[in-house]
Coordinates of C-alpha atoms in Angstrom, one line a residue:
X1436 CA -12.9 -25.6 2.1
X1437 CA -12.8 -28.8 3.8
X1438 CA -13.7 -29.6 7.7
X1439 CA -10.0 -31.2 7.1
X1440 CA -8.4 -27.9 5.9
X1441 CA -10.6 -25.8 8.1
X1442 CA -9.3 -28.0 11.7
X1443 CA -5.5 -27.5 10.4
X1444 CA -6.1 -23.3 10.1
X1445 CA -8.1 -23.1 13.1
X1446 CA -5.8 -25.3 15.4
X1447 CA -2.9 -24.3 16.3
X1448 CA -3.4 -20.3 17.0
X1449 CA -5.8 -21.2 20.3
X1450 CA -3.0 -20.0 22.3
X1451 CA -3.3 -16.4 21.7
X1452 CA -6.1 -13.9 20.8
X1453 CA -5.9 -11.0 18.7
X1454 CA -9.1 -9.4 20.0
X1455 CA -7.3 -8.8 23.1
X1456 CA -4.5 -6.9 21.7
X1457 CA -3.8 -3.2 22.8
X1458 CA -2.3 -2.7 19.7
X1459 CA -5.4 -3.2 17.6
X1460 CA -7.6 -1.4 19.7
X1461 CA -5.1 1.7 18.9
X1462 CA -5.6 0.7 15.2
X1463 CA -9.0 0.3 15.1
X1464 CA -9.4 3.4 16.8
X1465 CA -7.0 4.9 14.2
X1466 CA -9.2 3.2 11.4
X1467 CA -12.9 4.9 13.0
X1468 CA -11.2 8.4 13.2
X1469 CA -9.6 8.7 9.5
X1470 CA -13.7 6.9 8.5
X1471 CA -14.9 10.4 9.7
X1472 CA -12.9 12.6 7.9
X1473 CA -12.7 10.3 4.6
X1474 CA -15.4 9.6 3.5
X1475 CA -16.6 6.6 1.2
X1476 CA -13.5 5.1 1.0
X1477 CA -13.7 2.6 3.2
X1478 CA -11.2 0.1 1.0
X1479 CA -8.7 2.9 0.8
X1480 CA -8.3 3.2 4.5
X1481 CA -7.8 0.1 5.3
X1482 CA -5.1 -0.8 2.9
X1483 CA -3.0 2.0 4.4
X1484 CA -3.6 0.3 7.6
X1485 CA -2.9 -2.8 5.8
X1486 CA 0.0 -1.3 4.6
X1487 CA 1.0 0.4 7.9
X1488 CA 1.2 -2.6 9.6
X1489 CA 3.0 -5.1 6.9
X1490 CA 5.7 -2.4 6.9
X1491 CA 5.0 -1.8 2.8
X1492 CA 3.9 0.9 0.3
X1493 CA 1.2 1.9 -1.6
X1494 CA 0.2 2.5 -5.1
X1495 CA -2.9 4.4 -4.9
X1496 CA -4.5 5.0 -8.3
X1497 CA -7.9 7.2 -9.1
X1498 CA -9.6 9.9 -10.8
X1499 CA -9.2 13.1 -9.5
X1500 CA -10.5 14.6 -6.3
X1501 CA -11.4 11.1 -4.7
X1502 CA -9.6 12.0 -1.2
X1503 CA -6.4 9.7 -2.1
X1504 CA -4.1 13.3 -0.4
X1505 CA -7.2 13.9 2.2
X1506 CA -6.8 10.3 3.3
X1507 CA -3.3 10.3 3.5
X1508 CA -3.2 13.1 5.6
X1509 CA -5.7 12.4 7.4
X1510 CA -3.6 9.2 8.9
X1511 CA -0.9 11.4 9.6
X1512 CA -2.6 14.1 11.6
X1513 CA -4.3 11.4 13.8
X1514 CA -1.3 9.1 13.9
X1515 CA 1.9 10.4 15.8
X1516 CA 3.7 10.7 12.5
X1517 CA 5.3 13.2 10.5
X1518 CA 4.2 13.9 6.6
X1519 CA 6.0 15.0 3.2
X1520 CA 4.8 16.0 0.6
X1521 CA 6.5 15.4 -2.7
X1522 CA 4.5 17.0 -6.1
X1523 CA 6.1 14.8 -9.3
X1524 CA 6.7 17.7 -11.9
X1525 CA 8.9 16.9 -15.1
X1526 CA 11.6 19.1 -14.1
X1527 CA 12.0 17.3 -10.3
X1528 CA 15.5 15.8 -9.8
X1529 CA 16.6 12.6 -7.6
X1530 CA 17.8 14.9 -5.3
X1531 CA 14.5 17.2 -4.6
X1532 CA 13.3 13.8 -3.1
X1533 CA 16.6 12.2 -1.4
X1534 CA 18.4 15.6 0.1
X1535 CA 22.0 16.0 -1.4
X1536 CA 25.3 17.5 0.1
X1537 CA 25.7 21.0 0.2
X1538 CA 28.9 23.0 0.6
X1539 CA 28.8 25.8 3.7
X1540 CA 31.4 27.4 4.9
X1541 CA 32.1 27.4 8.7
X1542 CA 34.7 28.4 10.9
X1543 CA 36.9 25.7 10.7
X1544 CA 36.8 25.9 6.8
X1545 CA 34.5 25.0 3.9
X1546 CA 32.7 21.3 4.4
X1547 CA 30.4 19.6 2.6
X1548 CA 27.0 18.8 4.8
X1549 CA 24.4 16.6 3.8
X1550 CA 20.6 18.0 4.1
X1551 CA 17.7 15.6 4.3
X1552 CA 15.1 15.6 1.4
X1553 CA 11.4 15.0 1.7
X1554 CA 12.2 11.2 1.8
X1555 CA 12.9 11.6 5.5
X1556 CA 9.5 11.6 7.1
X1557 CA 7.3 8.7 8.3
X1558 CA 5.1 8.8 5.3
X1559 CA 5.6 10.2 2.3
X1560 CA 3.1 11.2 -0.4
X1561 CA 4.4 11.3 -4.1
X1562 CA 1.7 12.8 -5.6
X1563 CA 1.5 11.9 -9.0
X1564 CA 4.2 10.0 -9.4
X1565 CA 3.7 9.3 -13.2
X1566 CA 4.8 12.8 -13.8
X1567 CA 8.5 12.4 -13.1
X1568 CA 10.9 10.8 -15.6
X1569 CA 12.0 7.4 -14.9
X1570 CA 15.5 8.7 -12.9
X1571 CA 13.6 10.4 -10.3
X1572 CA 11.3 7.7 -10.1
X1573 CA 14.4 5.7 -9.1
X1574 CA 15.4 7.6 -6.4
X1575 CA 12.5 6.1 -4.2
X1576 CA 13.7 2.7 -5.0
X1577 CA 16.2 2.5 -2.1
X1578 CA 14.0 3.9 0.4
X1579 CA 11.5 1.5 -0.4
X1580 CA 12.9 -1.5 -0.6
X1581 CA 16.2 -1.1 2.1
X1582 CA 14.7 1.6 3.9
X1583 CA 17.9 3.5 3.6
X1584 CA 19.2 6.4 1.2
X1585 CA 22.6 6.4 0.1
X1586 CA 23.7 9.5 -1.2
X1587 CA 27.7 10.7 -1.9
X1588 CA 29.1 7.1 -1.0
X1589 CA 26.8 7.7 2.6
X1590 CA 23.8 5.4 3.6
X1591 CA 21.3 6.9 5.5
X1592 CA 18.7 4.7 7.4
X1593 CA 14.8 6.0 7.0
X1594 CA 12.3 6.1 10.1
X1595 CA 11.4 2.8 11.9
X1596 CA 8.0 4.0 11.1
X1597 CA 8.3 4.6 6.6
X1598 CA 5.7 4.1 4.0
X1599 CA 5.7 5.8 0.5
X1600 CA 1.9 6.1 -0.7
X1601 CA 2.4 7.2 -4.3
X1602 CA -0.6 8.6 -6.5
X1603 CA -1.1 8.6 -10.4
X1604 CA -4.2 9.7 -12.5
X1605 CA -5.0 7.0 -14.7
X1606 CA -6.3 8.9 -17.5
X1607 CA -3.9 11.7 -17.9
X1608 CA -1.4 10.2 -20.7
X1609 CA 0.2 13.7 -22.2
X1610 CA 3.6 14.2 -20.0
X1611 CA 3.9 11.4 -18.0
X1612 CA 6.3 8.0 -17.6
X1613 CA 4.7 5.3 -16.9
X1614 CA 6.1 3.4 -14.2
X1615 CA 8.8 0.9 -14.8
X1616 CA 7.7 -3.0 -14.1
X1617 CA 10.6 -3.1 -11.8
X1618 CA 9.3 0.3 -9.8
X1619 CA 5.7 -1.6 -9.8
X1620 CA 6.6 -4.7 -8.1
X1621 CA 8.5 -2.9 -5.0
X1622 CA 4.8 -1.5 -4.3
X1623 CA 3.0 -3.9 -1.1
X1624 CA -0.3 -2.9 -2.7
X1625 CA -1.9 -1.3 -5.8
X1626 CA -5.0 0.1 -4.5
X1627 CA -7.8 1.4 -7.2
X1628 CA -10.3 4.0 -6.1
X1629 CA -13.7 4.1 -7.7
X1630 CA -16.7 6.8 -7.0
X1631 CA -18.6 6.9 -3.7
X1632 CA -22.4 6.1 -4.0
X1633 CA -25.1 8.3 -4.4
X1634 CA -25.9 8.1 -0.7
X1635 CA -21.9 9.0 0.1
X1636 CA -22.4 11.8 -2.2
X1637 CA -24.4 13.8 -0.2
X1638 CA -22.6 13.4 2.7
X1639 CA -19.5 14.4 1.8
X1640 CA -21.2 17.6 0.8
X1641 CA -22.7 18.0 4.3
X1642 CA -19.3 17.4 5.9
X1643 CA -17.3 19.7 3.3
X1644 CA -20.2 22.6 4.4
X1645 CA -19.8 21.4 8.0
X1646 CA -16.1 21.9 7.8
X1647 CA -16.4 25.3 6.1
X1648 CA -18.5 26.6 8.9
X1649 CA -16.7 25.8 11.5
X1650 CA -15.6 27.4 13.4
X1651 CA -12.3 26.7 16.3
X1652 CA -13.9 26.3 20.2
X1653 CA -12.4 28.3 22.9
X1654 CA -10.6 25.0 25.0
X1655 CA -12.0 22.4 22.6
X1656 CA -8.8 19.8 22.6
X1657 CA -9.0 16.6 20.3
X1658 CA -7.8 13.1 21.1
X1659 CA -3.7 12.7 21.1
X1660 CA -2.5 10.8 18.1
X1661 CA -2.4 7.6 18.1
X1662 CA 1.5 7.2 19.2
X1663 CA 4.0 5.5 16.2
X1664 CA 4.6 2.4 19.4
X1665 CA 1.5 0.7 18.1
X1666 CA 2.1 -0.1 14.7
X1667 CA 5.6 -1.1 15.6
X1668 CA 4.1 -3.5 18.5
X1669 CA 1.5 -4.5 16.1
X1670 CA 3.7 -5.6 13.5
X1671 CA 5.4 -7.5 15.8
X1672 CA 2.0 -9.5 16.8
X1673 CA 1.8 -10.0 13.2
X1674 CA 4.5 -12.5 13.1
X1675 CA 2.5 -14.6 15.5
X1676 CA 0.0 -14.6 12.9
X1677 CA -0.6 -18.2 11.9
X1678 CA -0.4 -19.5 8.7
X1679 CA -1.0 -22.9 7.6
X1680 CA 0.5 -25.3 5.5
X1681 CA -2.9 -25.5 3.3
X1682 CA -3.2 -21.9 3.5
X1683 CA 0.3 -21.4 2.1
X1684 CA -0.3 -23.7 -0.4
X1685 CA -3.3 -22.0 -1.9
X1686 CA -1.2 -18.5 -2.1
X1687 CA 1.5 -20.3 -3.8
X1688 CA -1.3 -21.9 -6.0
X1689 CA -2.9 -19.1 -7.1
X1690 CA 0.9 -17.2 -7.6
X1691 CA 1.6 -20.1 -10.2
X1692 CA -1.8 -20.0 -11.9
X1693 CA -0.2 -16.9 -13.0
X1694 CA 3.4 -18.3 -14.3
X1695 CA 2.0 -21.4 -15.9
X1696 CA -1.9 -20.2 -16.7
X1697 CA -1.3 -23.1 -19.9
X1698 CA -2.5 -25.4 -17.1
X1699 CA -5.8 -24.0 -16.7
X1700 CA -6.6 -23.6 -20.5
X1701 CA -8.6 -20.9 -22.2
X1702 CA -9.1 -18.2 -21.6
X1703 CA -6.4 -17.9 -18.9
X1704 CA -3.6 -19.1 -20.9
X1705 CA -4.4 -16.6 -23.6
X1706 CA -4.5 -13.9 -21.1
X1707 CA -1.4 -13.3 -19.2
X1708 CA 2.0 -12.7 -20.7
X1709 CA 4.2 -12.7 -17.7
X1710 CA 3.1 -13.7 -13.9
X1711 CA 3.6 -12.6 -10.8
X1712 CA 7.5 -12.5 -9.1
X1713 CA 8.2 -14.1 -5.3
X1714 CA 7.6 -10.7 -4.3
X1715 CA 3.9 -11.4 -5.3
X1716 CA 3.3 -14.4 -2.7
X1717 CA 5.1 -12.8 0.6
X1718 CA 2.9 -9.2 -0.4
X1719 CA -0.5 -11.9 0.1
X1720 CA 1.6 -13.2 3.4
X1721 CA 2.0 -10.2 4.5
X1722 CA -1.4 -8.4 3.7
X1723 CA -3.3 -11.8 4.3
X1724 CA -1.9 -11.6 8.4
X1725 CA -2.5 -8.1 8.7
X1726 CA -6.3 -8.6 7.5
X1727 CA -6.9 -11.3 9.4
X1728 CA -5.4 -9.5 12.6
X1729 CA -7.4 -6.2 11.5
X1730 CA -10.3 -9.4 11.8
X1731 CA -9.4 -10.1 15.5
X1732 CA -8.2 -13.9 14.0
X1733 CA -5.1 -15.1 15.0
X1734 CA -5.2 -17.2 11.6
X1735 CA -4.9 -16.8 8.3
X1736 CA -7.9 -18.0 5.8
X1737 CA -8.7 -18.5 2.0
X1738 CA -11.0 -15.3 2.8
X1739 CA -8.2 -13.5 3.9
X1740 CA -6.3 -14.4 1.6
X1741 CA -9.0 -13.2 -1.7
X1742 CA -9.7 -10.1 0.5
X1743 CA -6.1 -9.3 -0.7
X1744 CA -5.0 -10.3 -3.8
X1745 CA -6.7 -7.9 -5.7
X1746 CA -4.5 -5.2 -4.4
X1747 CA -1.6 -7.4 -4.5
X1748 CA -1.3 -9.0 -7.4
X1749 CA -3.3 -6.0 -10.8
X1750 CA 0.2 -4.4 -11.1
X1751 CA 2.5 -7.8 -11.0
X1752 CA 1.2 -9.1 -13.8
X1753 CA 1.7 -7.9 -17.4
X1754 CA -1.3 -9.1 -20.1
X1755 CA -0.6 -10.1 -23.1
X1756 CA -1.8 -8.1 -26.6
X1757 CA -5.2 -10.2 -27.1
X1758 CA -6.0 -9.3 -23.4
X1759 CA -5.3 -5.8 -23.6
X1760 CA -7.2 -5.6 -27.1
X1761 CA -10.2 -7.5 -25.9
X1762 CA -10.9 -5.1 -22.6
X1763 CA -9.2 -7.7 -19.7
X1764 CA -8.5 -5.8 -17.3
X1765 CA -5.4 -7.7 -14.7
X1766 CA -8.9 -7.7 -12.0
X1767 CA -10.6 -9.6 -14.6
X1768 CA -7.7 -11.9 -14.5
X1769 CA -7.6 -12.1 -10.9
X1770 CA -11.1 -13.1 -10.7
X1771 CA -10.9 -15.8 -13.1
X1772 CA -7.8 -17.2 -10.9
X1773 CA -9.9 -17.5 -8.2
X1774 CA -12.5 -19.0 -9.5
X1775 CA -10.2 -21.9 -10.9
X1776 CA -8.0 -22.5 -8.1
X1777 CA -9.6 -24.1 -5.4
X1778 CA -8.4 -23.6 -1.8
X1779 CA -7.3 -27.2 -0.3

């Protein structure tokens, strides 16, 4: 990046300091507490924070037993928030996850009342999400996006405090519906998990022999949650996030290298059939402020902005057959985008 570009990004946001912010100590503090529990997955926790705090969902896909439900809750037991828990089976109905009406009878006569489903709660985790046919996969869609349920001609508004962290299992095929492109793109984030290392091995053993052994203290109190009022006032620091005009540029740069990859020749244009939607370049806004306010940085930078795009942009974009036949992977594609656009 130029001295040029790098004066513009640095400039303007000298009025204010994120590092100061009450808000982000409650975070961080938020971040070091679920690091004890979960362990190895350093990536994972932070893009529910990430998540969290840019008021979006998460896509979280791995192998088995990789602590995607330990993590999750995890955040809820040491953030002031209520959890649901939603198992995807093929025989779940839109209603198992949105509540519907029911008819009781009352003194005044028979009336139709409506109970809340498992959508209700401050986060939700639909475990294996793949599981569930298509219409039941729908039923999350209003949550997600309007952050309301409407349900016999009523609208319902969700918590002020709402994420959906939904998990599939990559290589199970038999019984499950892959999720529609539509469904894909209302996710903030598609987060992969991969193993811990040797070294992270062993202590998740110690700390799974720890926690079997233990056992409760007579007056032994942990910390109170961290209360919901943080997110919501760090959110609002976020907008004061600052994000330049070269900054914005390069997201909407790399978003087009992925319309129009023809303009960057082989083997990009061979590569990707269909690019990432507007959706794509406000979920690298979004996640690129949060980082760099996770950073104590009251501005956005190109590193910020390729800390996220991984996780923003591998479910957005749909490859084309010679990709898919040769091995690409969409993170493959990613990397190559980065490599060819250069930030201003």
């Amino acid at each position: 990046m130029s001295d040029h570009a790098a004066t513009q990004l640095a400039a303007a946001p000298a009025r204010r300091t994120a590092k100061d912010s009450v808000a982000r100590d409650a975070v961080l503090d938020l971040k070091a507490r679920i690091g004890k529990s979960v362990l190895g997955q350093d990536h994972l926790v932070e893009s529910m924070l990430i998540g969290l705090l840019a008021n979006g969902n998460l896509l979280i896909e791995s192998l088995p037993g990789l602590a995607k439900t330990r993590a999750v809750k995890t955040l809820a037991k040491n953030l002031a928030a209520d959890l649901s828990r939603v198992q995807f089976t093929p025989d779940l109905l839109p209603s198992d996850v949105t509540g519907a009406e029911i008819y009781l009878q009352t003194e005044k006569g028979g009336q139709f009342q409506f109970q809340k489903g498992p959508i209700f709660a401050n986060l939700v985790l639909a475990d294996e999400i793949n599981r569930a046919p298509a219409k039941v996969q729908s039923a999350l869609l209003e949550a997600m996006e309007e952050r309301q349920v409407t349900v016999a001609g009523k609208t319902y508004k969700m918590p002020d405090l709402f994420m959906v962290l939904a998990t599939e299992n990559p290589i199970e095929q038999e019984g499950t519906y892959p999720l529609p492109e539509a469904q894909l793109d209302r996710f903030l984030m598609h987060v992969v998990i991969t193993y811990p290392d040797e070294a992270t091995e062993g202590e998740i053993i110690k700390l799974n022999r720890a926690e079997n052994a233990r056992k409760p203290e007579a007056g032994a109190a942990e910390p109170p949650p961290v209360p919901q009022q943080a997110i919501l006032d760090a959110r609002g620091e976020l907008d004061g996030i600052f994000v330049s005009d070269l900054a914005q540029k390069y997201i909407v740069d790399l978003i087009y290298a992925t319309r129009f990859p023809g303009r960057y020749g082989e083997p990009l244009s061979k590569w990707i059939q269909i690019g990432a939607s507007p959706r794509g370049s406000l979920a690298i806004d979004r996640c690129a402020r949060a980082r760099a306010w996770l950073d104590g940085q009251d501005f956005v930078t190109p590193d910020h902005i390729r800390a996220v795009i991984h996780d923003c942009l591998r479910h957005r974009l749909i490859l084309s057959y010679e990709a898919v036949s040769q091995g690409i992977s969409p993170d493959q594609v990613i990397d190559k985008i980065t490599e060819l656009v250069a930030a201003a």
